[in-house]
CSV table of C-alpha atoms in Angstrom, one decimal:
chain,number,residue,atom,x,y,z
A,45,MET,CA,8.4,-6.8,-13.6
A,46,LYS,CA,4.9,-8.1,-13.8
A,47,TYR,CA,1.8,-5.8,-14.2
A,48,LYS,CA,-1.9,-6.1,-13.4
A,49,ASN,CA,-4.9,-3.9,-14.0
A,50,LEU,CA,-5.9,-2.0,-10.9
A,51,GLY,CA,-9.3,-3.6,-10.1
A,52,SER,CA,-11.7,-3.2,-12.9
A,53,THR,CA,-9.9,-0.2,-14.4
A,54,ASP,CA,-7.7,-0.1,-17.4
A,55,VAL,CA,-4.8,1.3,-15.3
A,56,SER,CA,-1.9,-1.1,-15.4
A,57,VAL,CA,0.3,-1.1,-12.3
A,58,SER,CA,3.5,-2.9,-11.4
A,59,GLU,CA,3.2,-5.9,-9.1
A,60,ILE,CA,5.6,-4.1,-6.7
A,61,ALA,CA,4.6,-0.6,-5.7
A,62,PHE,CA,7.0,1.9,-4.2
A,63,GLY,CA,5.8,2.9,-0.8
A,64,CYS,CA,7.1,6.5,-0.6
A,65,MET,CA,6.8,6.9,3.2
A,66,SER,CA,10.2,5.4,3.4
A,67,LEU,CA,11.8,8.3,1.4
A,68,GLY,CA,14.3,10.4,3.3
A,69,ALA,CA,14.8,14.2,3.5
A,70,ILE,CA,17.3,14.7,0.6
A,71,ASP,CA,15.6,15.4,-2.7
A,72,SER,CA,18.6,14.3,-4.8
A,73,GLU,CA,18.9,11.0,-3.1
A,74,ASN,CA,15.2,10.4,-3.4
A,75,GLU,CA,15.3,11.3,-7.1
A,76,LYS,CA,18.1,8.7,-7.7
A,77,LEU,CA,16.1,6.0,-6.0
A,78,ILE,CA,12.8,6.8,-7.7
A,79,HIS,CA,14.5,7.0,-11.2
A,80,ALA,CA,16.2,3.7,-10.6
A,81,ALA,CA,12.8,2.2,-9.5
A,82,ILE,CA,11.2,3.4,-12.8
A,83,GLU,CA,14.1,1.9,-14.8
A,84,ALA,CA,13.6,-1.4,-13.0
A,85,GLY,CA,9.9,-1.5,-14.0
A,86,ILE,CA,8.1,0.0,-11.0
A,87,ASN,CA,5.4,2.4,-12.3
A,88,PHE,CA,3.2,2.7,-9.2
A,89,PHE,CA,4.1,5.2,-6.4
A,90,ASP,CA,2.1,5.6,-3.3
A,91,THR,CA,2.3,8.6,-0.9
A,92,ALA,CA,0.0,10.6,1.4
A,93,ASP,CA,-0.5,14.2,2.4
A,94,LEU,CA,0.2,13.1,6.0
A,95,TYR,CA,3.8,11.9,5.4
A,96,ALA,CA,6.5,14.3,6.5
A,97,LYS,CA,3.8,17.0,6.8
A,98,GLY,CA,3.5,17.2,3.0
A,99,TYR,CA,7.2,17.0,2.1
A,100,ASN,CA,6.8,13.4,1.0
A,101,GLU,CA,4.5,14.5,-1.8
A,102,ILE,CA,6.8,17.4,-2.6
A,103,THR,CA,10.0,15.3,-3.0
A,104,LEU,CA,8.1,12.7,-5.0
A,105,GLY,CA,6.7,15.4,-7.3
A,106,ARG,CA,10.1,16.9,-7.9
A,107,ALA,CA,11.6,13.5,-8.7
A,108,LEU,CA,8.8,12.8,-11.2
A,109,ARG,CA,9.2,16.0,-13.2
A,110,GLY,CA,9.5,14.9,-16.9
A,111,GLN,CA,8.4,11.4,-16.1
A,112,ARG,CA,4.9,11.9,-14.8
A,113,ASN,CA,3.3,10.2,-17.8
A,114,GLN,CA,5.3,7.1,-17.1
A,115,VAL,CA,3.9,6.4,-13.7
A,116,VAL,CA,0.7,5.8,-11.7
A,117,LEU,CA,0.5,8.2,-8.8
A,118,ALA,CA,-1.4,7.5,-5.7
A,119,THR,CA,-1.9,9.6,-2.6
A,120,LYS,CA,-4.2,9.7,0.4
A,121,VAL,CA,-6.4,12.2,2.3
A,122,GLY,CA,-8.2,12.2,5.7
A,123,ASN,CA,-5.6,13.0,8.3
A,124,ARG,CA,-4.9,16.7,9.1
A,125,TRP,CA,-2.0,18.0,11.0
A,126,LYS,CA,-2.7,20.2,14.0
A,127,PRO,CA,-1.7,23.9,13.5
A,128,ASP,CA,1.2,23.5,16.0
A,129,GLY,CA,2.4,20.4,14.2
A,130,SER,CA,2.1,18.3,17.4
A,131,GLY,CA,0.0,15.6,15.9
A,132,TRP,CA,-2.9,15.0,13.5
A,133,TYR,CA,-6.6,14.3,13.7
A,134,TRP,CA,-9.2,12.6,11.5
A,135,ASP,CA,-11.2,14.7,9.0
A,136,ALA,CA,-13.2,12.8,6.4
A,137,SER,CA,-15.5,15.7,5.6
A,138,LYS,CA,-16.4,16.6,2.0
A,139,GLU,CA,-15.1,20.1,2.5
A,140,HIS,CA,-11.7,18.9,3.6
A,141,ILE,CA,-11.3,16.4,0.8
A,142,LEU,CA,-12.2,18.9,-1.9
A,143,LYS,CA,-9.6,21.4,-0.4
A,144,ALA,CA,-6.9,18.9,0.4
A,145,VAL,CA,-6.8,17.5,-3.2
A,146,ASN,CA,-5.7,20.9,-4.5
A,147,GLU,CA,-2.9,21.1,-2.0
A,148,SER,CA,-1.7,17.6,-3.0
A,149,LEU,CA,-1.8,18.5,-6.7
A,150,LYS,CA,0.4,21.5,-6.1
A,151,ARG,CA,2.9,19.5,-4.0
A,152,LEU,CA,3.0,16.7,-6.5
A,153,HIS,CA,3.4,19.1,-9.5
A,154,THR,CA,0.6,17.4,-11.4
A,155,ASP,CA,-2.8,18.3,-12.6
A,156,TYR,CA,-4.4,14.9,-11.8
A,157,ILE,CA,-4.0,12.0,-9.4
A,158,ASP,CA,-4.4,8.5,-10.7
A,159,LEU,CA,-5.6,7.0,-7.4
A,160,TYR,CA,-6.9,9.2,-4.5
A,161,GLN,CA,-7.5,7.2,-1.3
A,162,LEU,CA,-9.2,7.8,1.9
A,163,HIS,CA,-6.5,7.4,4.5
A,164,GLY,CA,-8.5,5.3,7.0
A,165,GLY,CA,-12.2,5.5,7.6
A,166,THR,CA,-14.7,4.7,10.3
A,167,MET,CA,-18.3,3.7,10.4
A,168,GLU,CA,-18.9,7.1,12.2
A,169,ASP,CA,-17.9,9.0,9.0
A,170,ASN,CA,-20.5,10.4,6.7
A,171,ILE,CA,-19.6,7.8,4.1
A,172,ASP,CA,-22.2,9.1,1.6
A,173,GLU,CA,-20.5,12.6,1.8
A,174,VAL,CA,-17.0,11.0,1.3
A,175,ILE,CA,-18.2,9.2,-1.8
A,176,GLU,CA,-19.8,12.4,-3.1
A,177,ALA,CA,-16.5,14.2,-2.7
A,178,PHE,CA,-14.5,11.5,-4.6
A,179,GLU,CA,-17.1,11.3,-7.4
A,180,LEU,CA,-17.1,15.1,-7.8
A,181,LEU,CA,-13.3,15.1,-8.1
A,182,GLN,CA,-13.6,12.4,-10.8
A,183,GLN,CA,-16.0,14.5,-12.7
A,184,GLN,CA,-13.7,17.5,-12.4
A,185,GLY,CA,-10.8,15.4,-13.8
A,186,LYS,CA,-8.6,16.0,-10.7
A,187,ILE,CA,-8.5,12.3,-9.9
A,188,LEU,CA,-9.0,9.3,-12.2
A,189,HIS,CA,-10.0,6.7,-9.7
A,190,TYR,CA,-10.5,6.5,-5.9
A,191,GLY,CA,-10.1,3.9,-3.2
A,192,ILE,CA,-9.7,3.5,0.5
A,193,SER,CA,-6.8,2.5,2.8
A,194,SER,CA,-8.4,0.6,5.6
A,195,ILE,CA,-8.1,-2.6,7.7
A,196,ARG,CA,-11.7,-2.3,9.1
A,197,PRO,CA,-13.9,-5.1,7.5
A,198,LYS,CA,-17.1,-3.2,8.1
A,199,VAL,CA,-15.8,0.0,6.5
A,200,ILE,CA,-14.4,-1.9,3.5
A,201,LYS,CA,-17.7,-3.8,3.0
A,202,THR,CA,-19.7,-0.6,3.2
A,203,TYR,CA,-17.6,1.1,0.5
A,204,VAL,CA,-17.8,-2.0,-1.7
A,205,GLU,CA,-21.6,-1.8,-1.4
A,206,LYS,CA,-22.1,1.9,-1.8
A,207,SER,CA,-19.2,3.3,-4.0
A,208,ASN,CA,-17.1,2.7,-7.1
A,209,ILE,CA,-13.8,2.2,-5.3
A,210,ALA,CA,-11.1,0.8,-7.6
A,211,SER,CA,-8.9,-0.5,-4.7
A,212,VAL,CA,-8.4,-1.1,-1.1
A,213,MET,CA,-5.0,-0.8,0.6
A,214,MET,CA,-4.6,-3.0,3.6
A,215,GLN,CA,-2.0,-4.6,5.8
A,216,TYR,CA,-1.5,-8.2,4.5
A,217,GLY,CA,1.3,-10.7,4.9
A,218,LEU,CA,2.4,-13.8,6.7
A,219,LEU,CA,2.1,-12.2,10.1
A,220,ASP,CA,-1.2,-10.6,9.3
A,221,ARG,CA,-3.4,-12.9,7.4
A,222,ARG,CA,-6.6,-11.4,8.7
A,223,PRO,CA,-7.8,-10.2,5.3
A,224,GLU,CA,-7.9,-13.8,3.9
A,225,GLU,CA,-11.3,-14.6,5.4
A,226,SER,CA,-12.8,-11.1,6.0
A,227,CYS,CA,-12.0,-9.2,2.8
A,228,LEU,CA,-10.0,-10.8,0.0
A,229,PRO,CA,-12.7,-13.1,-1.3
A,230,LEU,CA,-15.2,-10.3,-1.5
A,231,LEU,CA,-12.8,-7.9,-3.2
A,232,LEU,CA,-11.7,-10.5,-5.7
A,233,GLU,CA,-15.3,-11.3,-6.5
A,234,LYS,CA,-16.2,-7.6,-7.0
A,235,GLY,CA,-13.1,-6.9,-9.1
A,236,ILE,CA,-11.6,-4.4,-6.7
A,237,GLY,CA,-7.9,-4.2,-6.5
A,238,VAL,CA,-6.0,-5.1,-3.3
A,239,LEU,CA,-2.9,-3.1,-2.5
A,240,ALA,CA,-1.0,-5.0,0.2
A,241,ARG,CA,1.3,-3.2,2.6
A,242,GLY,CA,3.3,-4.6,5.4
A,243,SER,CA,4.3,-7.8,3.7
A,244,LEU,CA,7.7,-7.8,5.4
A,245,ALA,CA,6.2,-7.1,8.9
A,246,LYS,CA,8.5,-4.2,9.6
A,247,GLY,CA,11.5,-6.3,8.7
A,248,LEU,CA,10.7,-9.1,11.2
A,249,LEU,CA,10.6,-11.6,8.3
A,250,VAL,CA,13.8,-10.4,6.8
A,251,ASN,CA,16.6,-9.3,9.2
A,252,LYS,CA,15.2,-7.8,12.4
A,253,GLU,CA,15.4,-9.5,15.8
A,254,PRO,CA,12.2,-11.3,16.6
A,255,ALA,CA,9.5,-9.3,18.5
A,256,THR,CA,5.8,-9.7,19.2
A,257,PHE,CA,3.6,-8.6,16.3
A,258,LEU,CA,-0.2,-8.1,16.6
A,259,SER,CA,-1.3,-11.0,18.7
A,260,HIS,CA,1.6,-13.3,17.7
A,261,SER,CA,4.0,-14.3,20.4
A,262,LEU,CA,7.7,-13.8,20.1
A,263,GLU,CA,8.0,-17.6,19.6
A,264,THR,CA,5.5,-17.6,16.7
A,265,VAL,CA,7.2,-14.7,15.0
A,266,LYS,CA,10.6,-16.4,15.3
A,267,GLN,CA,9.2,-19.6,13.9
A,268,VAL,CA,7.6,-18.0,10.9
A,269,ALA,CA,10.8,-16.0,10.2
A,270,ASP,CA,12.9,-19.1,10.5
A,271,VAL,CA,10.7,-20.9,7.9
A,272,VAL,CA,10.8,-17.9,5.5
A,273,ARG,CA,14.6,-17.8,5.8
A,274,SER,CA,14.9,-21.6,5.3
A,275,MET,CA,13.1,-21.2,2.0
A,276,SER,CA,15.4,-18.4,1.0
A,277,THR,CA,18.8,-19.7,0.2
A,278,LYS,CA,21.5,-19.0,-2.4
A,279,GLU,CA,20.7,-22.3,-4.0
A,280,ASP,CA,17.0,-21.3,-4.5
A,281,HIS,CA,18.1,-17.8,-5.7
A,282,ARG,CA,15.5,-16.3,-3.5
A,283,SER,CA,15.9,-13.9,-0.5
A,284,ALA,CA,13.8,-13.7,2.6
A,285,ALA,CA,12.2,-10.5,1.4
A,286,GLN,CA,11.3,-12.1,-1.9
A,287,THR,CA,9.8,-15.1,-0.2
A,288,ALA,CA,7.6,-12.9,2.0
A,289,ILE,CA,6.5,-10.7,-0.9
A,290,GLN,CA,5.7,-13.7,-3.1
A,291,PHE,CA,3.4,-15.1,-0.4
A,292,VAL,CA,1.4,-11.9,-0.8
A,293,THR,CA,1.5,-11.5,-4.6
A,294,GLN,CA,0.6,-15.1,-5.3
A,295,ASN,CA,-2.8,-14.6,-3.7
A,296,PRO,CA,-5.1,-14.0,-6.7
A,297,ALA,CA,-6.8,-11.1,-4.9
A,298,THR,CA,-3.6,-9.1,-4.7
A,299,THR,CA,-2.9,-6.5,-7.3
A,300,SER,CA,0.3,-5.0,-5.9
A,301,ALA,CA,2.6,-5.3,-2.9
A,302,VAL,CA,3.4,-1.8,-1.6
A,303,VAL,CA,6.9,-1.9,-0.2
A,304,GLY,CA,8.9,0.8,1.5
A,305,ILE,CA,12.3,1.1,-0.2
A,306,ARG,CA,15.2,3.1,1.3
A,307,THR,CA,18.3,1.9,-0.5
A,308,MET,CA,19.4,0.7,-4.0
A,309,GLU,CA,20.2,-2.7,-2.5
A,310,GLN,CA,16.6,-3.0,-1.1
A,311,LEU,CA,15.2,-1.9,-4.5
A,312,LYS,CA,17.1,-4.6,-6.4
A,313,ASP,CA,16.1,-7.2,-3.8
A,314,VAL,CA,12.4,-6.2,-4.0
A,315,VAL,CA,12.2,-5.9,-7.8
A,316,ASN,CA,13.7,-9.3,-8.2
A,317,ALA,CA,10.8,-10.9,-6.3
A,318,CYS,CA,9.0,-10.8,-9.6
A,319,SER,CA,11.7,-12.7,-11.5
A,320,VAL,CA,13.0,-15.4,-9.2
A,321,ALA,CA,11.3,-18.8,-9.0
A,322,PRO,CA,7.8,-18.5,-7.6
A,323,LEU,CA,6.8,-20.3,-4.4
A,324,THR,CA,5.8,-23.9,-5.1
A,325,MET,CA,2.4,-24.9,-3.9
A,326,ALA,CA,4.1,-27.0,-1.2
A,327,GLU,CA,6.1,-23.9,0.0
A,328,TYR,CA,3.0,-21.8,-0.1
A,329,ASP,CA,1.0,-24.3,2.0
A,330,GLU,CA,3.9,-24.7,4.4
A,331,LEU,CA,4.0,-20.9,5.0
A,332,LYS,CA,0.3,-20.8,5.6
A,333,LYS,CA,0.6,-23.7,8.1
A,334,VAL,CA,3.4,-22.1,10.1
A,335,ALA,CA,1.8,-18.6,10.2
A,336,PRO,CA,-1.4,-18.8,12.3
A,337,LEU,CA,-4.5,-17.2,10.9
A,338,ILE,CA,-5.7,-14.5,13.2
A,339,ARG,CA,-9.0,-12.6,12.9
A,340,TYR,CA,-10.1,-9.1,13.2
A,341,GLN,CA,-11.8,-8.3,16.6
A,342,ASP,CA,-14.6,-6.1,15.4
């Protein structure tokens, strides 16, 4: 496993992060998978208070008992479940953030969170108030660092200008190269970590039947997936998932690829993306050529 510092912090995180939203409903099975991930070198685990109505944090916290000091723990705030559980709504108020962090700490069985992230964000939010909440939590020692999880360029640029965010989580991969022009150069320049989710495009680049994705046509998705698979052969000792992940991690702006892992087989495949032969420059350029660069609409 390879490791990089999270942005300008001294926190070292694995190049592959465990996206915990993929965890199931059985604590014992989740514990086996999480412990195996730690043994394989993954030290970065990302969850959110939204996932499974808080259970995702609970099961992760239970699995990390006795191993908390070995990992970097990230969670998110900003979405609130309705009282009847029928859905959720956005609340980026300072009051909610200061209350929600205590609930996450309890569910995670920890007294601090390494990375606390705003789970979205809009230009209509009171951004100054959001920053005040995170800065206060840092002063209190409840969180070590904070960041945002957003795909909105204007929101990202505003937090870059006004706050001390350590990272930005965003969707980035072969079928969503939007960040390459709008955000990645700025974040690299400012020393802010990029946590890339969605590198496998919901499995479309690995083993799922082709389907439209964002503004990409069915034909384009199939063409990209075919090239990924053609580069991923037994002779090359690289799988399709590893090729797709390497496209993301070889971008100098990327700190870690956040990947959902459901099985031991997937864990092994994902972890080995760090040890198999990296993409050659010719392969990297070919992937960029076949995957059209689309742009954000705002």
